[in-house]
Coordinates of C-alpha atoms in Angstrom, one line a residue:
M8 CA 74.7 121.1 97.3
E9 CA 75.7 121.7 100.9
Q10 CA 78.5 119.2 100.6
R11 CA 79.7 120.9 97.5
R12 CA 79.7 124.2 99.3
A13 CA 81.6 122.8 102.3
L14 CA 84.3 121.4 100.0
V15 CA 84.7 124.7 98.2
E16 CA 85.0 126.6 101.4
K17 CA 87.7 124.2 102.6
I18 CA 89.7 124.5 99.4
T19 CA 89.4 128.3 99.2
A20 CA 90.7 128.5 102.8
M21 CA 93.7 126.5 101.6
M22 CA 94.2 128.9 98.7
R23 CA 94.1 131.9 101.0
Q24 CA 97.2 130.4 102.7
G25 CA 99.0 130.4 99.3
K26 CA 98.5 126.6 98.8
F27 CA 96.8 124.4 96.3
F28 CA 97.0 120.6 96.0
N29 CA 100.1 120.7 93.9
N30 CA 102.2 122.4 96.6
A31 CA 100.8 120.8 99.7
A32 CA 103.9 119.0 101.1
E33 CA 101.9 116.3 102.9
W34 CA 100.6 114.8 99.6
D35 CA 101.7 111.4 98.4
R36 CA 101.1 111.2 94.6
E37 CA 99.8 107.7 94.8
R38 CA 96.9 108.7 97.0
L39 CA 95.8 111.2 94.3
R40 CA 94.6 108.4 92.0
P41 CA 91.4 107.2 93.7
H42 CA 90.1 104.1 92.1
N43 CA 87.8 101.2 92.9
P44 CA 89.6 97.8 93.1
L45 CA 86.3 95.9 93.1
S46 CA 84.5 97.5 90.1
R47 CA 87.7 98.6 88.3
A48 CA 86.3 102.1 88.1
V49 CA 88.5 105.2 88.3
Y50 CA 87.0 108.2 90.1
R51 CA 86.9 111.3 87.9
G52 CA 86.2 115.0 88.0
G53 CA 84.6 116.3 91.2
N54 CA 84.5 112.9 92.8
R55 CA 88.3 112.7 92.4
L56 CA 88.7 116.0 94.0
R57 CA 86.4 115.0 96.9
L58 CA 88.4 111.9 97.6
M59 CA 91.7 113.7 97.2
W60 CA 90.6 116.1 99.9
A61 CA 89.4 113.3 102.1
V62 CA 92.9 111.8 101.9
L63 CA 94.5 115.1 102.9
E64 CA 92.0 115.8 105.7
K65 CA 91.8 112.3 107.2
G66 CA 95.3 111.1 106.5
Y67 CA 94.4 108.0 104.5
T68 CA 97.4 106.2 102.8
D69 CA 95.4 104.0 100.4
P70 CA 93.9 105.3 97.1
R71 CA 91.3 102.6 96.9
W72 CA 87.6 103.3 97.5
A73 CA 84.4 101.3 97.1
T74 CA 80.8 101.2 98.4
L75 CA 79.8 99.1 101.4
R76 CA 77.8 96.8 99.2
Q77 CA 80.8 96.1 97.0
Y78 CA 83.0 95.4 100.1
R79 CA 80.3 93.1 101.6
E80 CA 80.0 91.1 98.4
K81 CA 83.6 90.1 99.0
G82 CA 83.1 89.5 102.7
Y83 CA 84.7 92.7 104.0
Y84 CA 83.1 95.1 106.5
P85 CA 84.0 98.6 107.8
K86 CA 85.7 99.2 111.2
K87 CA 83.4 100.4 113.9
G88 CA 82.5 104.1 113.8
E89 CA 83.7 104.7 110.2
H90 CA 81.9 107.1 107.9
G91 CA 82.0 107.3 104.1
I92 CA 82.3 110.1 101.5
L93 CA 79.3 111.1 99.5
C94 CA 79.9 111.1 95.7
E95 CA 77.7 111.8 92.8
K96 CA 77.2 110.4 89.3
W97 CA 75.6 112.4 86.6
I98 CA 73.6 110.5 84.0
F99 CA 73.1 112.1 80.6
T100 CA 71.8 109.2 78.5
K101 CA 69.4 106.2 78.8
E102 CA 69.1 103.0 76.8
V103 CA 65.7 102.5 75.0
I104 CA 64.4 99.5 73.0
R105 CA 62.8 100.3 69.7
T106 CA 61.3 98.3 66.9
D107 CA 62.7 98.8 63.4
E108 CA 60.8 98.5 60.1
N109 CA 61.4 94.8 60.1
G110 CA 59.9 94.3 63.5
R111 CA 63.2 93.6 65.2
K112 CA 63.9 95.1 68.6
I113 CA 67.0 97.2 68.7
R114 CA 68.7 98.9 71.7
E115 CA 69.6 102.5 71.3
T116 CA 71.2 105.2 73.5
E117 CA 69.1 108.3 73.9
E118 CA 70.1 111.6 75.4
L119 CA 68.1 112.8 78.4
E120 CA 66.3 116.1 78.2
H121 CA 67.4 116.9 81.7
P122 CA 70.5 115.1 83.2
A123 CA 69.8 113.0 86.3
V124 CA 72.1 112.6 89.3
A125 CA 72.6 109.5 91.5
Y126 CA 74.4 109.6 94.8
F127 CA 76.5 106.9 96.4
T128 CA 78.8 106.7 99.4
V129 CA 82.3 105.2 99.3
F130 CA 84.7 104.1 102.0
N131 CA 88.5 104.1 101.9
A132 CA 90.1 100.7 102.0
G133 CA 91.9 101.8 105.1
Q134 CA 88.5 101.9 106.9
I135 CA 87.8 98.3 106.1
Q136 CA 88.7 95.5 108.5
G137 CA 91.3 93.0 107.1
F138 CA 91.2 94.4 103.6
P139 CA 94.3 93.3 101.5
Q140 CA 97.2 95.7 101.8
Y141 CA 97.8 98.1 98.9
R142 CA 100.8 97.5 96.7
A143 CA 101.9 100.8 95.2
P144 CA 103.3 100.6 91.7
E145 CA 106.8 101.9 91.0
R146 CA 106.8 105.6 90.7
A147 CA 109.0 107.9 88.6
Q148 CA 112.2 109.0 90.3
E149 CA 113.7 112.4 90.0
T150 CA 116.2 111.1 87.5
Q151 CA 113.4 109.8 85.2
V152 CA 111.4 113.0 85.1
T153 CA 113.3 114.5 82.2
A154 CA 112.9 111.5 79.9
L155 CA 109.2 111.2 80.9
M156 CA 108.5 114.8 80.0
D157 CA 110.4 114.6 76.8
D158 CA 108.1 111.8 75.7
F159 CA 105.0 113.7 76.9
M160 CA 106.0 116.9 75.1
A161 CA 106.8 114.9 71.9
A162 CA 103.0 113.9 71.8
S163 CA 101.9 117.6 72.0
E164 CA 99.5 118.8 69.3
C165 CA 101.2 122.2 69.2
R166 CA 104.8 123.3 68.9
I167 CA 106.7 123.7 72.2
R168 CA 109.7 126.0 72.2
E169 CA 112.3 126.4 74.9
L170 CA 114.0 129.8 74.7
A171 CA 116.4 132.0 76.8
Q172 CA 113.6 134.2 78.2
E173 CA 111.7 134.4 81.5
R174 CA 108.1 133.5 80.8
A175 CA 106.1 130.3 80.4
F176 CA 103.0 130.7 78.4
Y177 CA 100.7 129.3 75.7
S178 CA 99.9 131.6 72.7
P179 CA 96.5 130.8 71.2
A180 CA 97.2 133.1 68.2
R181 CA 100.4 131.2 67.3
D182 CA 99.2 127.9 68.8
E183 CA 102.5 127.3 70.5
I184 CA 103.9 126.9 74.0
V185 CA 107.0 129.0 75.0
L186 CA 109.1 127.9 78.0
P187 CA 112.3 129.2 79.6
L188 CA 115.4 127.1 79.1
R189 CA 115.4 124.1 81.4
E190 CA 118.4 125.3 83.4
F191 CA 116.3 128.3 84.5
F192 CA 114.0 126.0 86.5
K193 CA 114.7 125.0 90.1
D194 CA 114.7 121.3 89.3
D195 CA 113.3 118.8 86.7
T196 CA 110.0 118.4 88.6
S197 CA 109.4 122.2 88.5
F198 CA 109.9 122.1 84.8
A199 CA 107.5 119.2 84.4
K200 CA 104.8 120.9 86.5
T201 CA 105.0 124.0 84.3
V202 CA 105.0 122.0 81.1
L203 CA 101.8 120.2 82.1
H204 CA 100.1 123.5 83.1
E205 CA 100.9 125.1 79.7
M206 CA 100.0 122.0 77.7
A207 CA 96.6 122.0 79.5
H208 CA 96.0 125.5 78.1
S209 CA 96.9 124.3 74.6
T210 CA 93.9 122.0 74.6
G211 CA 91.6 125.0 74.6
H212 CA 92.4 125.7 71.0
P213 CA 89.3 125.7 68.7
T214 CA 90.6 122.6 66.9
R215 CA 90.7 120.7 70.2
L216 CA 88.5 121.2 73.2
D217 CA 87.5 124.8 72.2
R218 CA 87.5 126.7 75.5
N219 CA 87.3 130.5 76.0
L220 CA 90.9 131.6 76.1
S221 CA 90.2 135.3 75.4
G222 CA 90.1 136.5 79.1
G223 CA 92.7 139.0 80.0
Y224 CA 94.9 138.8 83.2
G225 CA 92.8 139.3 86.3
S226 CA 89.4 138.7 84.6
P227 CA 87.0 136.0 85.7
E228 CA 87.5 134.2 82.4
Y229 CA 91.2 134.1 82.9
A230 CA 90.8 132.8 86.4
R231 CA 88.5 130.0 85.2
E232 CA 90.9 128.9 82.6
E233 CA 93.8 129.0 85.0
L234 CA 91.9 126.8 87.5
R235 CA 91.2 124.3 84.8
A236 CA 94.9 124.1 83.7
E237 CA 96.0 123.8 87.3
I238 CA 93.6 121.0 88.2
S239 CA 94.3 119.1 85.1
A240 CA 98.1 119.4 85.7
L241 CA 97.4 118.1 89.2
F242 CA 95.6 115.1 87.8
M243 CA 98.2 114.4 85.1
G244 CA 101.1 114.7 87.6
A245 CA 99.5 112.1 89.7
D246 CA 98.8 109.8 86.7
L247 CA 102.4 110.1 85.5
G248 CA 103.7 109.4 89.0
L249 CA 105.7 112.7 89.3
P250 CA 107.4 113.4 92.6
L251 CA 105.8 116.0 94.8
T252 CA 108.7 118.3 94.9
G253 CA 108.9 121.2 92.5
E254 CA 107.4 124.6 92.0
H255 CA 105.8 126.6 89.2
Y256 CA 108.3 128.7 87.3
E257 CA 106.1 131.7 87.9
D258 CA 104.5 132.7 91.2
H259 CA 100.9 131.4 91.3
S260 CA 99.9 133.2 94.5
D261 CA 98.0 135.8 92.5
Y262 CA 96.2 133.1 90.6
L263 CA 95.1 131.5 93.9
L264 CA 93.5 134.7 95.0
S265 CA 91.7 135.1 91.7
W266 CA 90.4 131.5 91.9
T267 CA 88.9 132.1 95.4
G268 CA 86.8 135.0 94.0
V269 CA 85.5 132.9 91.1
L270 CA 84.7 129.9 93.4
Q271 CA 83.0 132.0 96.1
E272 CA 80.8 133.6 93.5
D273 CA 79.6 130.2 92.3
Y274 CA 80.8 127.1 94.2
N275 CA 79.6 124.9 91.3
E276 CA 82.4 126.4 89.2
L277 CA 84.9 124.1 91.0
F278 CA 83.0 121.0 89.8
R279 CA 82.7 122.4 86.3
A280 CA 86.4 123.0 86.3
C281 CA 87.0 119.4 87.5
A282 CA 84.9 118.1 84.6
D283 CA 86.8 120.1 82.1
A284 CA 90.1 119.2 83.7
E285 CA 89.3 115.5 83.2
K286 CA 88.7 116.2 79.5
I287 CA 92.0 118.0 79.3
A288 CA 93.9 115.2 81.0
A289 CA 92.2 112.5 78.9
R290 CA 93.2 114.2 75.7
L291 CA 96.8 114.8 76.6
E292 CA 97.3 111.5 78.3
G293 CA 95.6 109.8 75.4
N294 CA 98.1 111.4 73.0
Y295 CA 100.9 110.2 75.2
E296 CA 99.6 106.7 75.5
R297 CA 99.1 106.3 71.8
S298 CA 102.6 107.6 71.0
R299 CA 104.2 105.4 73.6
G300 CA 102.0 102.3 73.3
C301 CA 101.3 102.2 77.1
S302 CA 98.5 102.8 79.6
L303 CA 98.4 105.2 82.6
M304 CA 95.5 103.3 84.2
P305 CA 96.1 102.5 87.9
V306 CA 97.3 98.9 88.6
M307 CA 94.4 97.0 90.0
E308 CA 95.1 93.6 91.5
E309 CA 92.3 91.0 92.0
V310 CA 90.9 91.3 95.5
P311 CA 90.3 87.8 97.0
P312 CA 87.1 87.2 99.0
A313 CA 87.6 87.6 102.7
E314 CA 86.9 84.0 103.7
K315 CA 89.3 82.5 101.1
R316 CA 92.0 85.0 102.1
T317 CA 91.5 84.1 105.8
R318 CA 91.8 80.3 105.1
H319 CA 94.9 80.9 103.0
M320 CA 96.5 82.9 105.8
E321 CA 95.6 80.2 108.4
K322 CA 97.1 77.5 106.1
A323 CA 100.3 79.4 105.6
S324 CA 100.6 80.1 109.4
C325 CA 100.2 76.3 110.1
S326 CA 102.9 75.4 107.6
L327 CA 105.4 77.6 109.5

């Protein structure tokens, strides 16, 4: 809980400066996709936000994270004096073995009465001595953003209208997104960032993820929904490989101030927002992947054991 509180305090301090992750110039999109090259896991929700902050705070350039045990199983060890990041895993179900009426044992999944939490510590690949260098996949260029967003919008579950007016919003009553004309935006990436934010709101419809969208401007409910839309837009922008340039069509400085109030009142709200943001991103990205027949999962190359890699490098060196 103390680590949660510390993270929230750091993030709210950034918000008071008028910044959120989406407009922090020092970010590299690729580092916003933390994943485990050894277990093939992708870090989600609050853990993703934790590791994103660690990248910003410590200047890591590698998006790969794993536990010491996983590194050691491959023969890799941390550099002297390195410290890991504490993450948490919530467990909501357990497997039980039952006997059916025919006397056969069957395995079933049972929901826990009270969720359990397990903690684990991960280290960035940049903290590991001799770990294979990361090869970043090709990212979307500014010229590709328009086509990318056209495809993403085509998979929307609600109508999206682009009109000659000055507001970007989602209407729950009409279940539609209204955007200004594209030429009103500063650039294509600014358009994309706004689209992702409004599409995130659309998943709150009762026929989809059914969130509370009734809060008026300035209310705690409104701030909570805006926080969810912004975090999910951040996650999706990283997953789509969008460039870091670009601004929201509308000024979000007021939103940032309202978010700090909500988070200071209950620092666990940030982690609830991250969990909901993952559900939002999963739904919208799933629609896109099905429509395009592609996958947005990070590229994970096989990591060779340290000894084999060392022998290979020695052999190659001798041949020169």
